[in-house]
Amino acid sequence: MEYELFTLETHPEMASRFDELNEVGWPAFMLYDEVAIQYYPKVVEVFPQFQFCITDDSGAVIACCNSVPFYWDGTEEGLPVGWDDVFLRSIEDYQQGKVPNTVSALAIVIHPDYRGKGISSIMVRALKDLVKKQSIQQMFAPVRPSLKSKYPLIPMDKYVQWKTDAGDAFDPWIRTHLKAGAKMVKVAPESMVINGTVAQWESWAKMKLPESGTYIVPGALVPVTIDVEKNEGRYVEPNVWMQHFL
């Protein structure tokens, strides 16, 4: 398909389109990660060249990508803990004046009307091209497997080993990264943490949570833990670190 790519460095006016797409592209609870709420504005401010969107021939924004540069020591142990941590690492490195040598994707969001049309592969290729233009040769992604929410009781380390009848990775998003040349590095078991009151979780999940326990919430990759006495719910999301070679 024909498309145009715009970074926030050259088109800062597109920032509102990112917000609009995130609103429709994620489960409600995903918009309440405390790290993202605190640091996303800073990321957009200091790394606009790593935030981009694509439009179709009518000018409609069909997908957007957020990513951040950071310094990596080259070891598996030196990778950030996960999604939240790479957010923090990128800002801390920037504040300390460290020269980044790696980029991590934070999110690739595709408008629901355009899913299943090969846009995900286009976005991964576009991000790799953008990273190379910034003279950085290493790229990672803390991947959120797209079908894992249908299997919330299966541990992530088992889920990522599932295969299709053809022998490919079972999960479409993992499969897209692998076909783009990535390799799976390891599971990030505590990649993202989202806390909220019971009322907030009931609102996000659109379901009643009447007593303490673990609940399967639509869109969540693993169960959410609810403590009614403490009036809190906690969600700890696992992701999968994947490395792209540029």
CSV table of C-alpha atoms in Angstrom, one decimal:
chain,number,residue,atom,x,y,z
A,1,MET,CA,0.0,0.0,0.0
A,2,GLU,CA,1.0,3.6,-0.5
A,3,TYR,CA,1.6,5.6,2.7
A,4,GLU,CA,3.4,8.7,4.0
A,5,LEU,CA,5.5,8.7,7.2
A,6,PHE,CA,5.6,11.7,9.6
A,7,THR,CA,7.8,12.0,12.7
A,8,LEU,CA,6.9,14.4,15.5
A,9,GLU,CA,10.3,16.1,14.9
A,10,THR,CA,9.1,17.4,11.5
A,11,HIS,CA,5.3,17.4,12.2
A,12,PRO,CA,4.8,18.2,15.9
A,13,GLU,CA,1.1,19.0,15.2
A,14,MET,CA,0.5,15.2,14.7
A,15,ALA,CA,1.0,14.6,18.4
A,16,SER,CA,-2.8,14.8,19.0
A,17,ARG,CA,-3.3,12.0,16.4
A,18,PHE,CA,-1.1,9.7,18.5
A,19,ASP,CA,-3.3,10.3,21.5
A,20,GLU,CA,-6.5,9.7,19.5
A,21,LEU,CA,-5.1,6.4,18.2
A,22,ASN,CA,-4.0,5.2,21.6
A,23,GLU,CA,-7.5,5.8,22.9
A,24,VAL,CA,-9.0,3.4,20.4
A,25,GLY,CA,-6.1,1.0,20.1
A,26,TRP,CA,-5.6,-0.2,23.7
A,27,PRO,CA,-7.7,-1.8,26.4
A,28,ALA,CA,-8.7,1.0,28.8
A,29,PHE,CA,-6.4,0.0,31.7
A,30,MET,CA,-3.4,0.2,29.4
A,31,LEU,CA,-3.7,4.0,29.4
A,32,TYR,CA,-3.1,4.2,33.2
A,33,ASP,CA,0.5,2.9,33.5
A,34,GLU,CA,2.0,5.4,36.0
A,35,VAL,CA,5.4,5.4,34.3
A,36,ALA,CA,3.9,6.3,31.0
A,37,ILE,CA,1.6,8.9,32.5
A,38,GLN,CA,4.7,10.6,34.1
A,39,TYR,CA,7.3,10.2,31.3
A,40,TYR,CA,5.4,10.0,28.0
A,41,PRO,CA,5.3,13.8,27.6
A,42,LYS,CA,9.0,14.0,28.3
A,43,VAL,CA,9.8,11.3,25.8
A,44,VAL,CA,7.8,13.1,23.1
A,45,GLU,CA,9.6,16.3,24.0
A,46,VAL,CA,13.2,15.1,23.9
A,47,PHE,CA,12.9,12.2,21.4
A,48,PRO,CA,10.5,13.5,18.7
A,49,GLN,CA,12.6,11.9,15.9
A,50,PHE,CA,11.7,8.5,17.3
A,51,GLN,CA,7.9,9.0,17.3
A,52,PHE,CA,6.2,8.5,13.9
A,53,CYS,CA,2.9,7.8,12.3
A,54,ILE,CA,1.8,6.8,8.8
A,55,THR,CA,-1.1,8.0,6.8
A,56,ASP,CA,-2.9,6.4,3.8
A,57,ASP,CA,-3.5,8.2,0.5
A,58,SER,CA,-6.5,10.0,2.0
A,59,GLY,CA,-4.4,11.5,4.8
A,60,ALA,CA,-6.0,9.4,7.5
A,61,VAL,CA,-3.6,8.3,10.3
A,62,ILE,CA,-3.7,4.5,10.2
A,63,ALA,CA,-0.8,3.6,12.6
A,64,CYS,CA,1.7,5.2,15.0
A,65,CYS,CA,4.8,4.2,16.7
A,66,ASN,CA,6.6,5.4,19.9
A,67,SER,CA,10.2,4.4,20.6
A,68,VAL,CA,13.1,5.6,22.7
A,69,PRO,CA,16.9,5.5,22.5
A,70,PHE,CA,19.0,4.2,25.4
A,71,TYR,CA,22.4,2.9,26.2
A,72,TRP,CA,22.8,-0.9,26.3
A,73,ASP,CA,26.0,-2.6,27.5
A,74,GLY,CA,25.5,-5.5,25.1
A,75,THR,CA,24.6,-8.2,27.7
A,76,GLU,CA,21.3,-9.9,28.2
A,77,GLU,CA,21.5,-9.0,31.9
A,78,GLY,CA,22.0,-5.3,30.9
A,79,LEU,CA,18.6,-5.1,29.2
A,80,PRO,CA,15.9,-3.1,31.0
A,81,VAL,CA,13.5,-5.1,33.1
A,82,GLY,CA,10.8,-4.4,30.6
A,83,TRP,CA,8.5,-1.7,29.2
A,84,ASP,CA,8.3,0.5,32.2
A,85,ASP,CA,12.1,0.2,32.8
A,86,VAL,CA,13.1,1.1,29.2
A,87,PHE,CA,10.9,4.3,29.6
A,88,LEU,CA,12.9,5.2,32.7
A,89,ARG,CA,16.2,4.2,31.3
A,90,SER,CA,15.9,6.4,28.2
A,91,ILE,CA,15.1,9.5,30.3
A,92,GLU,CA,17.8,8.8,32.8
A,93,ASP,CA,20.4,8.3,30.1
A,94,TYR,CA,19.3,11.5,28.5
A,95,GLN,CA,19.6,13.4,31.7
A,96,GLN,CA,23.0,11.9,32.4
A,97,GLY,CA,24.3,12.7,28.9
A,98,LYS,CA,24.8,9.1,27.9
A,99,VAL,CA,25.1,8.6,24.2
A,100,PRO,CA,22.5,6.0,23.2
A,101,ASN,CA,23.5,3.0,21.1
A,102,THR,CA,20.2,1.2,21.0
A,103,VAL,CA,16.5,1.9,20.4
A,104,SER,CA,13.5,0.2,21.9
A,105,ALA,CA,10.1,0.2,20.5
A,106,LEU,CA,7.5,1.2,23.1
A,107,ALA,CA,4.3,0.7,21.1
A,108,ILE,CA,3.0,0.2,17.6
A,109,VAL,CA,-0.7,1.0,17.4
A,110,ILE,CA,-2.8,0.3,14.4
A,111,HIS,CA,-6.2,1.7,13.9
A,112,PRO,CA,-8.8,-1.1,14.4
A,113,ASP,CA,-10.2,-0.5,10.9
A,114,TYR,CA,-6.8,-1.3,9.3
A,115,ARG,CA,-5.8,-4.4,11.3
A,116,GLY,CA,-5.2,-7.6,9.4
A,117,LYS,CA,-4.0,-5.7,6.3
A,118,GLY,CA,-0.2,-6.1,6.7
A,119,ILE,CA,0.3,-2.7,8.4
A,120,SER,CA,2.2,-4.3,11.3
A,121,SER,CA,5.0,-5.5,9.0
A,122,ILE,CA,5.1,-2.0,7.4
A,123,MET,CA,5.5,-0.4,10.8
A,124,VAL,CA,8.3,-2.7,11.9
A,125,ARG,CA,10.2,-2.1,8.7
A,126,ALA,CA,9.6,1.7,9.0
A,127,LEU,CA,10.9,1.7,12.5
A,128,LYS,CA,14.0,-0.2,11.5
A,129,ASP,CA,14.7,2.2,8.7
A,130,LEU,CA,14.2,5.2,11.0
A,131,VAL,CA,16.6,3.8,13.6
A,132,LYS,CA,19.3,3.2,10.9
A,133,LYS,CA,18.9,6.8,9.7
A,134,GLN,CA,19.8,7.9,13.3
A,135,SER,CA,23.0,5.9,12.9
A,136,ILE,CA,22.0,3.4,15.6
A,137,GLN,CA,22.5,-0.3,14.8
A,138,GLN,CA,20.6,-2.1,17.5
A,139,MET,CA,16.9,-2.3,18.1
A,140,PHE,CA,14.7,-4.1,20.7
A,141,ALA,CA,11.0,-4.4,21.4
A,142,PRO,CA,9.3,-5.5,24.6
A,143,VAL,CA,6.6,-7.3,22.5
A,144,ARG,CA,3.0,-7.6,23.8
A,145,PRO,CA,1.8,-10.8,22.1
A,146,SER,CA,-1.5,-10.0,20.3
A,147,LEU,CA,-3.3,-13.2,21.1
A,148,LYS,CA,-2.0,-13.8,24.7
A,149,SER,CA,-5.1,-12.1,26.2
A,150,LYS,CA,-7.1,-15.1,24.9
A,151,TYR,CA,-4.9,-17.4,27.0
A,152,PRO,CA,-4.4,-15.5,30.3
A,153,LEU,CA,-3.8,-18.6,32.4
A,154,ILE,CA,-0.9,-19.9,30.2
A,155,PRO,CA,2.5,-18.8,31.5
A,156,MET,CA,4.2,-16.5,29.0
A,157,ASP,CA,7.3,-18.7,28.7
A,158,LYS,CA,5.1,-21.6,27.6
A,159,TYR,CA,2.9,-19.4,25.3
A,160,VAL,CA,5.9,-18.1,23.3
A,161,GLN,CA,6.9,-21.7,22.4
A,162,TRP,CA,3.5,-22.5,20.7
A,163,LYS,CA,3.6,-23.1,17.0
A,164,THR,CA,1.2,-23.2,14.2
A,165,ASP,CA,0.6,-26.3,12.1
A,166,ALA,CA,3.1,-24.9,9.6
A,167,GLY,CA,5.7,-24.6,12.3
A,168,ASP,CA,5.6,-20.8,12.6
A,169,ALA,CA,5.2,-18.9,15.9
A,170,PHE,CA,1.6,-19.2,17.0
A,171,ASP,CA,1.3,-15.5,18.0
A,172,PRO,CA,0.8,-13.2,15.0
A,173,TRP,CA,2.8,-10.2,16.6
A,174,ILE,CA,5.7,-12.4,17.6
A,175,ARG,CA,5.5,-14.0,14.1
A,176,THR,CA,5.7,-10.5,12.5
A,177,HIS,CA,8.9,-9.7,14.4
A,178,LEU,CA,10.5,-13.0,13.6
A,179,LYS,CA,9.7,-12.7,9.9
A,180,ALA,CA,11.3,-9.2,10.0
A,181,GLY,CA,14.5,-10.8,11.2
A,182,ALA,CA,14.2,-10.5,15.0
A,183,LYS,CA,15.1,-13.1,17.5
A,184,MET,CA,13.4,-13.8,20.8
A,185,VAL,CA,15.8,-13.0,23.7
A,186,LYS,CA,13.8,-13.7,26.8
A,187,VAL,CA,10.5,-13.2,28.6
A,188,ALA,CA,10.2,-10.0,30.7
A,189,PRO,CA,7.9,-11.2,33.5
A,190,GLU,CA,7.3,-7.8,35.1
A,191,SER,CA,7.4,-5.6,32.1
A,192,MET,CA,4.6,-3.3,33.1
A,193,VAL,CA,2.7,-2.6,36.3
A,194,ILE,CA,-0.7,-1.0,36.5
A,195,ASN,CA,-2.3,-0.2,39.8
A,196,GLY,CA,-5.8,1.1,40.5
A,197,THR,CA,-8.6,1.2,43.0
A,198,VAL,CA,-11.3,-1.5,42.8
A,199,ALA,CA,-13.7,1.1,41.3
A,200,GLN,CA,-11.1,2.0,38.6
A,201,TRP,CA,-10.6,-1.6,37.6
A,202,GLU,CA,-14.4,-2.2,37.5
A,203,SER,CA,-14.6,0.8,35.1
A,204,TRP,CA,-11.7,-0.3,33.0
A,205,ALA,CA,-12.8,-3.9,32.8
A,206,LYS,CA,-16.5,-3.1,32.6
A,207,MET,CA,-17.3,-5.9,35.1
A,208,LYS,CA,-18.0,-6.1,38.8
A,209,LEU,CA,-15.1,-7.3,41.1
A,210,PRO,CA,-17.0,-8.0,44.3
A,211,GLU,CA,-14.4,-9.9,46.4
A,212,SER,CA,-10.7,-10.3,46.7
A,213,GLY,CA,-9.0,-12.7,44.2
A,214,THR,CA,-7.7,-13.0,40.7
A,215,TYR,CA,-9.8,-12.1,37.7
A,216,ILE,CA,-9.6,-12.6,34.0
A,217,VAL,CA,-10.0,-9.1,32.6
A,218,PRO,CA,-10.7,-8.5,28.8
A,219,GLY,CA,-7.5,-7.4,27.1
A,220,ALA,CA,-5.2,-8.4,30.0
A,221,LEU,CA,-2.4,-10.9,29.2
A,222,VAL,CA,-2.5,-12.4,32.7
A,223,PRO,CA,-5.1,-12.2,35.6
A,224,VAL,CA,-5.5,-9.1,37.6
A,225,THR,CA,-5.2,-9.4,41.4
A,226,ILE,CA,-7.9,-7.6,43.4
A,227,ASP,CA,-7.7,-6.8,47.1
A,228,VAL,CA,-11.1,-5.4,48.3
A,229,GLU,CA,-9.9,-4.8,51.8
A,230,LYS,CA,-7.1,-2.6,50.6
A,231,ASN,CA,-9.2,-1.2,47.8
A,232,GLU,CA,-6.6,-1.9,45.2
A,233,GLY,CA,-6.1,-3.9,42.0
A,234,ARG,CA,-2.7,-4.8,40.6
A,235,TYR,CA,-1.8,-6.0,37.1
A,236,VAL,CA,1.8,-7.1,36.3
A,237,GLU,CA,2.1,-7.7,32.6
A,238,PRO,CA,4.8,-10.0,31.0
A,239,ASN,CA,6.2,-9.1,27.6
A,240,VAL,CA,8.8,-10.7,25.4
A,241,TRP,CA,12.1,-9.0,24.6
A,242,MET,CA,12.9,-9.4,20.9
A,243,GLN,CA,16.1,-8.1,19.2
A,244,HIS,CA,16.3,-6.8,15.7
A,245,PHE,CA,19.6,-6.7,13.8
A,246,LEU,CA,20.0,-3.7,11.6
